Amino acid sequence: MPERADITYFGAGPALLPTDVLETAAASLVNFNGTGLGLAEHSHRSQLASNIVNEAKKDLATYLDIPDDYDILFMQGGGSGEFSATVYNLVAVWVERRKQRVLKDLGVDDNKQLPENVIKELQKAVDEELKIDYLVTGSWSLKASQEAARLIGPEHVNVAADSREVNGGKFGKIPEESTWKLSKNPAMVYYCDNETVDGVEFPGFPEVLAPKGDDGPIVVADMSSNILSRRVPIKNFSVIFFGAQKNLGSTGVTVVVIKKSLLPPTVANAEPSLLRKLGIPNGPIVLQYSTIAKNNSLYNTLSIFDVFIAGQVLKKSLNTFSNKVDGQQALSEKKATLIYAALDAHPGSYKVVPDKSVRSRMNICFRVTHLESGIDYSEKTFLEGSVAVGLTGLKGHRSVGGIRASNYNSISWEGAEKLAKYIEEFAAKPRK
């Protein structure tokens, strides 16, 4: 049986974690810092738990240069939970802001018993103007848009761009920004910065979504699979969320970076009774950003152990790269360039799936066409050979097939070199 050191794991998530982080975490499960209790046994209400949360928040803010006017929340439910949470929270913000405008226009004081004419005006605004925009560029952004339609109705969901319309019915490109059909003043504009399944990554922040003062747009990004791998223009976003299990830590924690201006006291929570009158769903309180922020992420029982692991990964990254995320970005790009170069050098043996302009640095998706017996047997043989040399987790997502090498931060330069070498060696084999 292979030892841990013999394996380079390219799985898409849960992903490889640094061995020294796992060793520290394993010891903490038995006796954390001489307390006589394992970390998973300590109360989330303890000062110890608060310290772990606060330190992780501080290190994340340091690593990504998150400004002080943003809050960092540790939540649960994964990226899929945030598909719902963003809708619940940002539609409620839209309603509250619209309510304040209606009250001002009608010269009415704000109180919990809103006059019927205010309710009528708000209902008209919801029916005619409430929109959430989605840029659908892969499997995850598609699921996000579908969840929004399920929660608030398809009439309020605007798919502003769909990659399949410019790529023969398949994902693999990002439509030109000039073709995006964005709504006027939507409750939010959502996109997935890196599509894990389809190997598509936005090359940078979309210019058409650049901030236009206090009026928006409210941009939401799912960065579950490329966070911590490159510099992020935080100020361009209202909400960024990401599951920990790719580049940050273990499954069980979801991070939300949110502009404080979307939280009380700047924006009050929309009254649940008002939302019900308007036909808008109230989300579970454990998905309410204001509640989680008010309680420093400890409203309910958070997995402090998983936050601790994330904190250890951040400390390792800060100790490794004196220039913080910029150092990791340079390494990520160097590894991706090496692997793609090996694939491109053998067009008769490999076909990279997404368009070259949107190739993901994190999830390198390709097909193996080397053997005359066809793609299926070529890929089966490729995977068997890769396991034999200690390269595991390369099978593509079940919905699309193929090969996927997830080049997350935990993949070393030596691991990337090993994969590139295997790609070259397999292409040199006989085709029969």
GROMACS .gro file of C-alpha atoms in nm:
model
  432
    1MET     CA    1   0.000   0.000   0.000
    2PRO     CA    2   0.127   0.350  -0.083
    3GLU     CA    3   0.229   0.596   0.185
    4ARG     CA    4   0.088   0.949   0.193
    5ALA     CA    5   0.416   1.085   0.059
    6ASP     CA    6   0.383   0.861  -0.248
    7ILE     CA    7   0.054   1.018  -0.361
    8THR     CA    8  -0.027   1.344  -0.537
    9TYR     CA    9  -0.404   1.383  -0.514
   10PHE     CA   10  -0.574   1.596  -0.780
   11GLY     CA   11  -0.931   1.546  -0.656
   12ALA     CA   12  -1.172   1.837  -0.702
   13GLY     CA   13  -1.292   1.848  -0.344
   14PRO     CA   14  -1.261   1.766  -0.068
   15ALA     CA   15  -0.909   1.844  -0.176
   16LEU     CA   16  -0.562   1.761  -0.058
   17LEU     CA   17  -0.458   1.927   0.268
   18PRO     CA   18  -0.100   2.001   0.374
   19THR     CA   19   0.036   1.709   0.577
   20ASP     CA   20   0.175   1.928   0.854
   21VAL     CA   21  -0.165   2.096   0.895
   22LEU     CA   22  -0.331   1.755   0.926
   23GLU     CA   23  -0.075   1.644   1.183
   24THR     CA   24  -0.138   1.955   1.394
   25ALA     CA   25  -0.514   1.907   1.359
   26ALA     CA   26  -0.490   1.540   1.454
   27ALA     CA   27  -0.306   1.625   1.776
   28SER     CA   28  -0.562   1.894   1.857
   29LEU     CA   29  -0.843   1.638   1.839
   30VAL     CA   30  -0.694   1.453   2.136
   31ASN     CA   31  -0.566   1.735   2.357
   32PHE     CA   32  -0.588   2.093   2.238
   33ASN     CA   33  -0.320   2.321   2.380
   34GLY     CA   34  -0.292   2.124   2.703
   35THR     CA   35  -0.658   2.166   2.796
   36GLY     CA   36  -0.711   1.792   2.839
   37LEU     CA   37  -0.994   1.805   2.584
   38GLY     CA   38  -0.993   1.764   2.210
   39LEU     CA   39  -1.087   2.068   2.004
   40ALA     CA   40  -1.406   1.902   1.879
   41GLU     CA   41  -1.517   1.871   2.243
   42HIS     CA   42  -1.481   2.236   2.342
   43SER     CA   43  -1.791   2.455   2.355
   44HIS     CA   44  -1.848   2.694   2.067
   45ARG     CA   45  -1.950   2.946   2.338
   46SER     CA   46  -1.604   2.936   2.498
   47GLN     CA   47  -1.342   3.208   2.475
   48LEU     CA   48  -1.119   2.949   2.315
   49ALA     CA   49  -1.366   2.912   2.027
   50SER     CA   50  -1.401   3.289   1.985
   51ASN     CA   51  -1.023   3.324   1.973
   52ILE     CA   52  -0.996   3.064   1.695
   53VAL     CA   53  -1.268   3.237   1.491
   54ASN     CA   54  -1.116   3.582   1.541
   55GLU     CA   55  -0.766   3.467   1.452
   56ALA     CA   56  -0.886   3.296   1.135
   57LYS     CA   57  -1.077   3.610   1.035
   58LYS     CA   58  -0.769   3.825   1.097
   59ASP     CA   59  -0.539   3.598   0.895
   60LEU     CA   60  -0.785   3.574   0.605
   61ALA     CA   61  -0.819   3.953   0.598
   62THR     CA   62  -0.440   3.986   0.603
   63TYR     CA   63  -0.381   3.730   0.328
   64LEU     CA   64  -0.641   3.876   0.089
   65ASP     CA   65  -0.615   4.242   0.202
   66ILE     CA   66  -0.983   4.255   0.295
   67PRO     CA   67  -1.075   4.614   0.391
   68ASP     CA   68  -1.219   4.705   0.730
   69ASP     CA   69  -1.559   4.788   0.582
   70TYR     CA   70  -1.619   4.418   0.512
   71ASP     CA   71  -1.716   4.148   0.760
   72ILE     CA   72  -1.610   3.783   0.749
   73LEU     CA   73  -1.864   3.518   0.844
   74PHE     CA   74  -1.813   3.147   0.905
   75MET     CA   75  -2.128   2.960   0.814
   76GLN     CA   76  -2.248   2.611   0.721
   77GLY     CA   77  -2.431   2.468   0.422
   78GLY     CA   78  -2.158   2.490   0.160
   79GLY     CA   79  -2.180   2.677  -0.168
   80SER     CA   80  -2.522   2.526  -0.233
   81GLY     CA   81  -2.647   2.676   0.093
   82GLU     CA   82  -2.518   3.014  -0.024
   83PHE     CA   83  -2.715   2.983  -0.348
   84SER     CA   84  -3.017   3.018  -0.118
   85ALA     CA   85  -2.866   3.255   0.138
   86THR     CA   86  -2.768   3.517  -0.118
   87VAL     CA   87  -3.124   3.522  -0.253
   88TYR     CA   88  -3.287   3.544   0.091
   89ASN     CA   89  -3.054   3.815   0.216
   90LEU     CA   90  -3.010   4.037  -0.087
   91VAL     CA   91  -3.373   4.032  -0.195
   92ALA     CA   92  -3.458   4.140   0.161
   93VAL     CA   93  -3.203   4.424   0.132
   94TRP     CA   94  -3.361   4.527  -0.200
   95VAL     CA   95  -3.706   4.533  -0.037
   96GLU     CA   96  -3.588   4.735   0.262
   97ARG     CA   97  -3.412   4.992   0.043
   98ARG     CA   98  -3.713   5.018  -0.185
   99LYS     CA   99  -3.938   5.061   0.120
  100GLN     CA  100  -3.730   5.355   0.240
  101ARG     CA  101  -3.757   5.516  -0.103
  102VAL     CA  102  -4.135   5.469  -0.113
  103LEU     CA  103  -4.173   5.613   0.238
  104LYS     CA  104  -3.969   5.918   0.139
  105ASP     CA  105  -4.162   5.969  -0.186
  106LEU     CA  106  -4.497   5.945  -0.005
  107GLY     CA  107  -4.384   6.146   0.296
  108VAL     CA  108  -4.466   5.866   0.539
  109ASP     CA  109  -4.282   5.794   0.865
  110ASP     CA  110  -4.120   5.451   0.902
  111ASN     CA  111  -4.301   5.224   1.144
  112LYS     CA  112  -4.396   4.860   1.161
  113GLN     CA  113  -4.760   4.930   1.069
  114LEU     CA  114  -4.713   5.042   0.710
  115PRO     CA  115  -5.010   5.215   0.546
  116GLU     CA  116  -5.188   5.027   0.269
  117ASN     CA  117  -5.068   5.270   0.003
  118VAL     CA  118  -4.705   5.192   0.093
  119ILE     CA  119  -4.769   4.817   0.074
  120LYS     CA  120  -4.938   4.869  -0.263
  121GLU     CA  121  -4.642   5.065  -0.402
  122LEU     CA  122  -4.397   4.805  -0.273
  123GLN     CA  123  -4.597   4.521  -0.426
  124LYS     CA  124  -4.596   4.702  -0.759
  125ALA     CA  125  -4.218   4.744  -0.739
  126VAL     CA  126  -4.169   4.375  -0.655
  127ASP     CA  127  -4.396   4.261  -0.936
  128GLU     CA  128  -4.248   4.490  -1.201
  129GLU     CA  129  -3.888   4.553  -1.102
  130LEU     CA  130  -3.743   4.286  -0.872
  131LYS     CA  131  -3.476   4.094  -1.064
  132ILE     CA  132  -3.173   3.883  -0.978
  133ASP     CA  133  -2.917   3.850  -1.256
  134TYR     CA  134  -2.712   3.536  -1.321
  135LEU     CA  135  -2.417   3.479  -1.550
  136VAL     CA  136  -2.445   3.109  -1.632
  137THR     CA  137  -2.102   2.985  -1.735
  138GLY     CA  138  -2.104   2.629  -1.599
  139SER     CA  139  -2.275   2.368  -1.387
  140TRP     CA  140  -2.259   2.558  -1.056
  141SER     CA  141  -2.386   2.894  -1.179
  142LEU     CA  142  -2.666   2.705  -1.355
  143LYS     CA  143  -2.761   2.540  -1.024
  144ALA     CA  144  -2.748   2.878  -0.849
  145SER     CA  145  -2.989   3.030  -1.100
  146GLN     CA  146  -3.222   2.732  -1.073
  147GLU     CA  147  -3.230   2.762  -0.694
  148ALA     CA  148  -3.318   3.131  -0.721
  149ALA     CA  149  -3.604   3.051  -0.958
  150ARG     CA  150  -3.727   2.784  -0.715
  151LEU     CA  151  -3.722   3.026  -0.421
  152ILE     CA  152  -3.868   3.347  -0.564
  153GLY     CA  153  -4.006   3.244  -0.902
  154PRO     CA  154  -3.854   3.239  -1.251
  155GLU     CA  155  -4.019   3.573  -1.332
  156HIS     CA  156  -3.768   3.740  -1.097
  157VAL     CA  157  -3.459   3.560  -1.232
  158ASN     CA  158  -3.275   3.704  -1.530
  159VAL     CA  159  -3.011   3.486  -1.694
  160ALA     CA  160  -2.807   3.774  -1.833
  161ALA     CA  161  -2.562   3.546  -2.011
  162ASP     CA  162  -2.551   3.173  -2.088
  163SER     CA  163  -2.228   3.022  -2.218
  164ARG     CA  164  -2.409   2.740  -2.391
  165GLU     CA  165  -2.556   2.987  -2.639
  166VAL     CA  166  -2.210   3.069  -2.776
  167ASN     CA  167  -2.054   2.723  -2.752
  168GLY     CA  168  -2.281   2.480  -2.934
  169GLY     CA  169  -2.500   2.402  -2.634
  170LYS     CA  170  -2.209   2.319  -2.402
  171PHE     CA  171  -2.019   2.510  -2.137
  172GLY     CA  172  -1.662   2.607  -2.216
  173LYS     CA  173  -1.668   2.978  -2.305
  174ILE     CA  174  -1.775   3.306  -2.146
  175PRO     CA  175  -1.990   3.530  -2.368
  176GLU     CA  176  -1.855   3.875  -2.455
  177GLU     CA  177  -1.955   4.130  -2.192
  178SER     CA  178  -2.119   4.346  -2.459
  179THR     CA  179  -2.379   4.071  -2.509
  180TRP     CA  180  -2.482   4.043  -2.142
  181LYS     CA  181  -2.843   4.143  -2.085
  182LEU     CA  182  -2.814   4.292  -1.737
  183SER     CA  183  -3.119   4.419  -1.552
  184LYS     CA  184  -3.161   4.775  -1.431
  185ASN     CA  185  -3.085   4.786  -1.057
  186PRO     CA  186  -3.108   4.410  -0.984
  187ALA     CA  187  -3.104   4.285  -0.626
  188MET     CA  188  -2.772   4.124  -0.717
  189VAL     CA  189  -2.560   4.004  -1.008
  190TYR     CA  190  -2.423   3.655  -0.942
  191TYR     CA  191  -2.140   3.472  -1.113
  192CYS     CA  192  -1.917   3.175  -1.036
  193ASP     CA  193  -1.555   3.287  -1.066
  194ASN     CA  194  -1.429   2.935  -1.135
  195GLU     CA  195  -1.649   2.652  -1.259
  196THR     CA  196  -1.508   2.337  -1.099
  197VAL     CA  197  -1.691   2.088  -1.322
  198ASP     CA  198  -1.632   2.258  -1.656
  199GLY     CA  199  -1.283   2.402  -1.609
  200VAL     CA  200  -1.389   2.761  -1.686
  201GLU     CA  201  -1.246   3.057  -1.495
  202PHE     CA  202  -1.309   3.428  -1.540
  203PRO     CA  203  -0.973   3.577  -1.646
  204GLY     CA  204  -1.045   3.880  -1.427
  205PHE     CA  205  -1.323   4.094  -1.286
  206PRO     CA  206  -1.584   4.179  -1.553
  207GLU     CA  207  -1.545   4.543  -1.651
  208VAL     CA  208  -1.917   4.587  -1.707
  209LEU     CA  209  -1.977   4.512  -1.338
  210ALA     CA  210  -1.731   4.772  -1.209
  211PRO     CA  211  -1.861   4.977  -0.914
  212LYS     CA  212  -2.077   5.278  -0.998
  213GLY     CA  213  -2.082   5.452  -0.662
  214ASP     CA  214  -2.329   5.363  -0.391
  215ASP     CA  215  -2.591   5.259  -0.644
  216GLY     CA  216  -2.423   4.930  -0.726
  217PRO     CA  217  -2.421   4.697  -0.888
  218ILE     CA  218  -2.439   4.448  -0.602
  219VAL     CA  219  -2.200   4.181  -0.728
  220VAL     CA  220  -2.194   3.835  -0.571
  221ALA     CA  221  -1.926   3.580  -0.656
  222ASP     CA  222  -1.888   3.213  -0.573
  223MET     CA  223  -1.513   3.162  -0.534
  224SER     CA  224  -1.528   2.818  -0.377
  225SER     CA  225  -1.263   2.666  -0.602
  226ASN     CA  226  -1.021   2.951  -0.670
  227ILE     CA  227  -1.020   3.160  -0.353
  228LEU     CA  228  -0.671   3.221  -0.206
  229SER     CA  229  -0.514   3.142  -0.544
  230ARG     CA  230  -0.503   3.496  -0.686
  231ARG     CA  231  -0.555   3.855  -0.583
  232VAL     CA  232  -0.920   3.957  -0.559
  233PRO     CA  233  -1.041   4.317  -0.607
  234ILE     CA  234  -1.252   4.292  -0.291
  235LYS     CA  235  -1.396   4.643  -0.326
  236ASN     CA  236  -1.571   4.540  -0.649
  237PHE     CA  237  -1.784   4.286  -0.466
  238SER     CA  238  -2.071   4.309  -0.222
  239VAL     CA  239  -2.057   3.941  -0.126
  240ILE     CA  240  -1.798   3.671  -0.188
  241PHE     CA  241  -1.860   3.320  -0.062
  242PHE     CA  242  -1.664   2.998  -0.074
  243GLY     CA  243  -1.667   2.652   0.071
  244ALA     CA  244  -1.348   2.570   0.260
  245GLN     CA  245  -1.283   2.228   0.108
  246LYS     CA  246  -1.082   2.333  -0.199
  247ASN     CA  247  -0.811   2.580  -0.101
  248LEU     CA  248  -0.889   2.673   0.258
  249GLY     CA  249  -0.950   2.363   0.465
  250SER     CA  250  -1.187   2.078   0.532
  251THR     CA  251  -1.552   2.024   0.450
  252GLY     CA  252  -1.791   2.179   0.702
  253VAL     CA  253  -1.726   2.552   0.690
  254THR     CA  254  -1.843   2.810   0.438
  255VAL     CA  255  -1.697   3.160   0.439
  256VAL     CA  256  -1.884   3.477   0.346
  257VAL     CA  257  -1.707   3.808   0.293
  258ILE     CA  258  -1.974   4.078   0.297
  259LYS     CA  259  -1.979   4.455   0.271
  260LYS     CA  260  -2.087   4.596   0.606
  261SER     CA  261  -2.314   4.845   0.431
  262LEU     CA  262  -2.547   4.551   0.356
  263LEU     CA  263  -2.585   4.479   0.728
  264PRO     CA  264  -2.754   4.659   1.016
  265PRO     CA  265  -2.740   4.936   1.118
  266THR     CA  266  -2.680   5.067   0.764
  267VAL     CA  267  -2.961   4.854   0.625
  268ALA     CA  268  -3.226   4.724   0.864
  269ASN     CA  269  -3.355   4.371   0.838
  270ALA     CA  270  -3.673   4.363   0.632
  271GLU     CA  271  -3.964   4.269   0.856
  272PRO     CA  272  -4.067   3.903   0.806
  273SER     CA  273  -4.432   4.009   0.805
  274LEU     CA  274  -4.365   4.255   0.522
  275LEU     CA  275  -4.186   3.993   0.315
  276ARG     CA  276  -4.479   3.755   0.363
  277LYS     CA  277  -4.725   4.022   0.247
  278LEU     CA  278  -4.516   4.076  -0.064
  279GLY     CA  279  -4.499   3.703  -0.139
  280ILE     CA  280  -4.125   3.686  -0.074
  281PRO     CA  281  -3.991   3.391   0.130
  282ASN     CA  282  -3.821   3.438   0.465
  283GLY     CA  283  -3.502   3.236   0.485
  284PRO     CA  284  -3.390   3.023   0.780
  285ILE     CA  285  -3.233   3.237   1.049
  286VAL     CA  286  -2.911   3.033   1.029
  287LEU     CA  287  -2.869   3.170   0.675
  288GLN     CA  288  -2.936   3.532   0.775
  289TYR     CA  289  -2.613   3.727   0.737
  290SER     CA  290  -2.707   3.991   0.996
  291THR     CA  291  -2.770   3.725   1.260
  292ILE     CA  292  -2.442   3.546   1.190
  293ALA     CA  293  -2.249   3.876   1.189
  294LYS     CA  294  -2.408   3.997   1.513
  295ASN     CA  295  -2.302   3.675   1.686
  296ASN     CA  296  -1.948   3.664   1.542
  297SER     CA  297  -2.038   3.345   1.348
  298LEU     CA  298  -2.138   3.168   1.671
  299TYR     CA  299  -2.518   3.200   1.660
  300ASN     CA  300  -2.547   2.821   1.643
  301THR     CA  301  -2.296   2.538   1.691
  302LEU     CA  302  -2.018   2.607   1.446
  303SER     CA  303  -1.752   2.341   1.380
  304ILE     CA  304  -1.463   2.512   1.555
  305PHE     CA  305  -1.236   2.225   1.455
  306ASP     CA  306  -1.292   2.304   1.086
  307VAL     CA  307  -1.233   2.674   1.147
  308PHE     CA  308  -0.908   2.578   1.323
  309ILE     CA  309  -0.794   2.378   1.019
  310ALA     CA  310  -0.873   2.675   0.793
  311GLY     CA  311  -0.675   2.896   1.027
  312GLN     CA  312  -0.377   2.664   1.013
  313VAL     CA  313  -0.385   2.664   0.632
  314LEU     CA  314  -0.390   3.046   0.635
  315LYS     CA  315  -0.096   3.062   0.876
  316LYS     CA  316   0.102   2.824   0.657
  317SER     CA  317   0.025   3.037   0.350
  318LEU     CA  318   0.126   3.358   0.527
  319ASN     CA  319   0.451   3.196   0.643
  320THR     CA  320   0.523   3.058   0.294
  321PHE     CA  321   0.460   3.373   0.093
  322SER     CA  322   0.597   3.703   0.222
  323ASN     CA  323   0.390   3.881  -0.044
  324LYS     CA  324   0.078   3.691   0.066
  325VAL     CA  325  -0.170   3.593  -0.206
  326ASP     CA  326   0.049   3.738  -0.483
  327GLY     CA  327   0.308   3.469  -0.414
  328GLN     CA  328   0.050   3.194  -0.434
  329GLN     CA  329  -0.090   3.344  -0.755
  330ALA     CA  330   0.252   3.330  -0.923
  331LEU     CA  331   0.294   2.965  -0.824
  332SER     CA  332  -0.060   2.871  -0.930
  333GLU     CA  333  -0.010   3.025  -1.273
  334LYS     CA  334   0.330   2.860  -1.312
  335LYS     CA  335   0.186   2.514  -1.232
  336ALA     CA  336  -0.112   2.559  -1.464
  337THR     CA  337   0.109   2.682  -1.747
  338LEU     CA  338   0.330   2.374  -1.713
  339ILE     CA  339   0.038   2.128  -1.726
  340TYR     CA  340  -0.142   2.301  -2.013
  341ALA     CA  341   0.184   2.318  -2.211
  342ALA     CA  342   0.225   1.941  -2.178
  343LEU     CA  343  -0.131   1.887  -2.306
  344ASP     CA  344  -0.101   2.139  -2.592
  345ALA     CA  345   0.223   1.981  -2.707
  346HIS     CA  346   0.030   1.667  -2.807
  347PRO     CA  347  -0.289   1.768  -2.991
  348GLY     CA  348  -0.322   1.416  -3.129
  349SER     CA  349  -0.337   1.271  -2.779
  350TYR     CA  350  -0.525   1.531  -2.571
  351LYS     CA  351  -0.799   1.787  -2.616
  352VAL     CA  352  -0.843   2.059  -2.353
  353VAL     CA  353  -1.218   2.110  -2.304
  354PRO     CA  354  -1.272   2.485  -2.242
  355ASP     CA  355  -1.171   2.763  -2.478
  356LYS     CA  356  -0.815   2.882  -2.427
  357SER     CA  357  -0.935   3.229  -2.324
  358VAL     CA  358  -1.114   3.096  -2.014
  359ARG     CA  359  -0.903   2.797  -1.909
  360SER     CA  360  -0.912   2.747  -1.535
  361ARG     CA  361  -0.587   2.750  -1.342
  362MET     CA  362  -0.754   2.540  -1.074
  363ASN     CA  363  -0.948   2.269  -1.263
  364ILE     CA  364  -0.773   2.151  -1.578
  365CYS     CA  365  -1.031   1.956  -1.780
  366PHE     CA  366  -0.931   1.755  -2.084
  367ARG     CA  367  -1.010   1.447  -2.291
  368VAL     CA  368  -0.762   1.174  -2.384
  369THR     CA  369  -0.777   1.078  -2.753
  370HIS     CA  370  -0.444   0.901  -2.781
  371LEU     CA  371  -0.541   0.539  -2.848
  372GLU     CA  372  -0.695   0.426  -3.175
  373SER     CA  373  -0.949   0.224  -2.977
  374GLY     CA  374  -1.127   0.550  -2.879
  375ILE     CA  375  -1.170   0.806  -2.603
  376ASP     CA  376  -1.325   0.575  -2.344
  377TYR     CA  377  -1.044   0.322  -2.355
  378SER     CA  378  -0.781   0.598  -2.383
  379GLU     CA  379  -0.908   0.760  -2.064
  380LYS     CA  380  -0.945   0.431  -1.881
  381THR     CA  381  -0.585   0.345  -1.967
  382PHE     CA  382  -0.465   0.695  -1.878
  383LEU     CA  383  -0.629   0.677  -1.534
  384GLU     CA  384  -0.494   0.330  -1.460
  385GLY     CA  385  -0.145   0.443  -1.549
  386SER     CA  386  -0.170   0.758  -1.343
  387VAL     CA  387  -0.268   0.566  -1.029
  388ALA     CA  388   0.026   0.333  -1.084
  389VAL     CA  389   0.266   0.628  -1.059
  390GLY     CA  390   0.091   0.791  -0.761
  391LEU     CA  391  -0.125   1.048  -0.943
  392THR     CA  392  -0.479   1.005  -0.813
  393GLY     CA  393  -0.815   1.184  -0.822
  394LEU     CA  394  -0.793   1.264  -1.193
  395LYS     CA  395  -1.129   1.130  -1.307
  396GLY     CA  396  -1.361   1.400  -1.440
  397HIS     CA  397  -1.697   1.490  -1.289
  398ARG     CA  398  -1.961   1.224  -1.343
  399SER     CA  399  -2.180   1.468  -1.540
  400VAL     CA  400  -1.920   1.543  -1.808
  401GLY     CA  401  -1.663   1.262  -1.792
  402GLY     CA  402  -1.309   1.308  -1.914
  403ILE     CA  403  -1.007   1.394  -1.701
  404ARG     CA  404  -0.984   1.674  -1.445
  405ALA     CA  405  -0.664   1.773  -1.269
  406SER     CA  406  -0.748   2.005  -0.981
  407ASN     CA  407  -0.446   2.227  -0.937
  408TYR     CA  408  -0.534   2.365  -0.595
  409ASN     CA  409  -0.292   2.546  -0.367
  410SER     CA  410  -0.195   2.223  -0.189
  411ILE     CA  411  -0.053   2.077  -0.512
  412SER     CA  412   0.319   2.137  -0.499
  413TRP     CA  413   0.538   2.238  -0.791
  414GLU     CA  414   0.686   1.889  -0.780
  415GLY     CA  415   0.335   1.740  -0.803
  416ALA     CA  416   0.259   1.951  -1.111
  417GLU     CA  417   0.591   1.844  -1.266
  418LYS     CA  418   0.507   1.480  -1.201
  419LEU     CA  419   0.171   1.513  -1.377
  420ALA     CA  420   0.322   1.699  -1.674
  421LYS     CA  421   0.585   1.428  -1.708
  422TYR     CA  422   0.318   1.155  -1.705
  423ILE     CA  423   0.116   1.342  -1.970
  424GLU     CA  424   0.428   1.350  -2.191
  425GLU     CA  425   0.508   0.983  -2.129
  426PHE     CA  426   0.155   0.864  -2.203
  427ALA     CA  427   0.154   1.056  -2.533
  428ALA     CA  428   0.473   0.874  -2.631
  429LYS     CA  429   0.314   0.532  -2.596
  430PRO     CA  430   0.203   0.330  -2.900
  431ARG     CA  431  -0.145   0.427  -3.025
  432LYS     CA  432  -0.260   0.065  -3.068
   0.00000   0.00000   0.00000
